Each structure stands twice: as structure tokens, then as C-alpha cells.
């Protein structure tokens, strides 16, 4: 892609949203009128646009425990037209790399991310996912995982949904594609996508539908489908698993000999689906 133009369009739930698009062009099969957001990381700056992206920070959980001690953008950089997210061991300290969008996107949109891993890192936990902005405590507002990879299934990626209806108060396992490709090469470029509407979430890889999670229209308090209640942001990270609070995490034991590892993100875009209008 060429460099992009960005301009303020509207606010969703108090969250500033931008349109970024290539000048005088269509992007894929979608016209500029359909594009809510694009970042192709072709800017000259060596860090992602700070008006849009913010660094992930430490928390006591499997994916973010190793953001502790990360010095600014040391594991996040824009280079050669990619956003490069790095996980490493530095002077005995494990460190993640990751960003999340300050921007939230509404229901009636499709998120697409083109990315690849530079290599497989045992104990690595790279992911492309979305979380709600302004929602109650997880998992009441839901979670959408477009791509997760772990060493236990090295030739498979997981596209997963979490809700309170699925997880309950303390559960961690969501529902995922039961017929996922078991011979998948995550080190190749792929476009991971999810379409979010009042009816369902539809997941894709390289334009092919992989599975869907449907709105069962249950009583609202069951929190089975909270995916149109809030704007959802975008999270891109290459994290490390290992032990947490004395217990092994889902990504498994970290193999130092595999480090460092990187996820390269070519571009991110959000498309407004047909028949969906945003009140400006």
C-alpha cells in the first residue's frame, strides 16, 4: 500500500474515530466511503501514530505480565512498511511488545489485519484481538480474538469468543472454531478478519469464512451477545507465556533458544458494512 491520509470523521461513544485511506484509490473491493480506518504503517516515524495507538502495559495475567520493565517503544517499531512487535529476553528479563488502539469501532463493521510471525517461538503468545471500551469487568463486555497462536498447536491458530455467558465468573476458556485448519503456517502473510453485526460474529482467514458465533437473543442479563453494546478497540501484541503466580499458562513454557520473536503487521483496516449508517 501507499502512504495514507487520515482525517477526523466522527466520535463514537466519546471515542475519537479517524478515517485513513489511500488518496484517490479504492482499497481492495471496498470504496473509500466504506473505510472507517486504515493504517498501513508506511509513515516515516519509527513508532506507530501516537494519536491512534498506545503501548500495552503490565497486568497480572498471562498475556501482559511481561510488559513490566519494557522501556517505551523498545519492542515496538515501524520499519519497512510494517509494525513490528517483538518478544525477547533482555538481561534475564522477559519482555513483550504490543499496542492497542485508542479508537473504538461500532457494531456493523469488519476488522481486517494482515500479519505474520517471523518464526515460531515456543512459549510465545502472539495475538490480534478486540476488547470493548467502557464495558464492565471482563468478560461481561465480551472479547473477540481474531488470531492467537500457542506452541501446543503449532500448525493452528485460534479464533475465539469470550462472554460472561460462556466463561462465567472465573472461567478463561472461550468458544473457538472446532474445524480450524490443522496445517496452518502462521509465518506466512495472512489476513485475519471478523465481521461484527447484531446478528453474529463471522470470522475469516484470507477472505474465507472459518466460523461464526450467533446472537441467540437471550435475556440481556445473560450477557450472551454483548458485541453491539460498546465500541471495540484493536489490540496487537507478541507476548510470552510461561508461569504466572506459580502455575503454567496456556502458551506454555518459554524456550529461550527461540527468542527473540516478532509479529509483523502489514496493515489494519476497519470497513463499514453495507446497510449500516453512522450518525454523524
Coordinates of C-alpha atoms in Angstrom, one line a residue, residues 9 16 23 29 59 78 87 100 134 160 178 202 209 216 218 225 229 234-235 244 250 267-268:
X9 CA -14.7 11.8 10.9
X16 CA -12.5 9.8 18.6
X23 CA -5.7 9.0 -1.9
X29 CA -13.2 -4.3 -3.1
X59 CA -1.1 -6.5 34.4
X78 CA 7.5 0.9 12.5
X87 CA 9.1 -10.5 22.4
X100 CA -3.8 -1.1 21.4
X134 CA -16.3 1.4 28.7
X160 CA -12.2 -17.3 19.9
X178 CA -13.8 -26.6 16.1
X202 CA -18.2 -14.1 11.4
X209 CA -15.2 -17.8 6.4
X216 CA -29.2 -16.2 20.4
X218 CA -31.4 -14.4 25.1
X225 CA -24.0 -11.4 23.0
X229 CA -23.2 -2.7 23.4
X234 CA -7.9 -3.3 18.4
X235 CA -5.0 -5.0 20.2
X244 CA 2.1 -16.9 36.3
X250 CA -1.8 -21.7 28.2
X267 CA -1.9 -3.2 7.7
X268 CA -5.0 -2.8 9.7

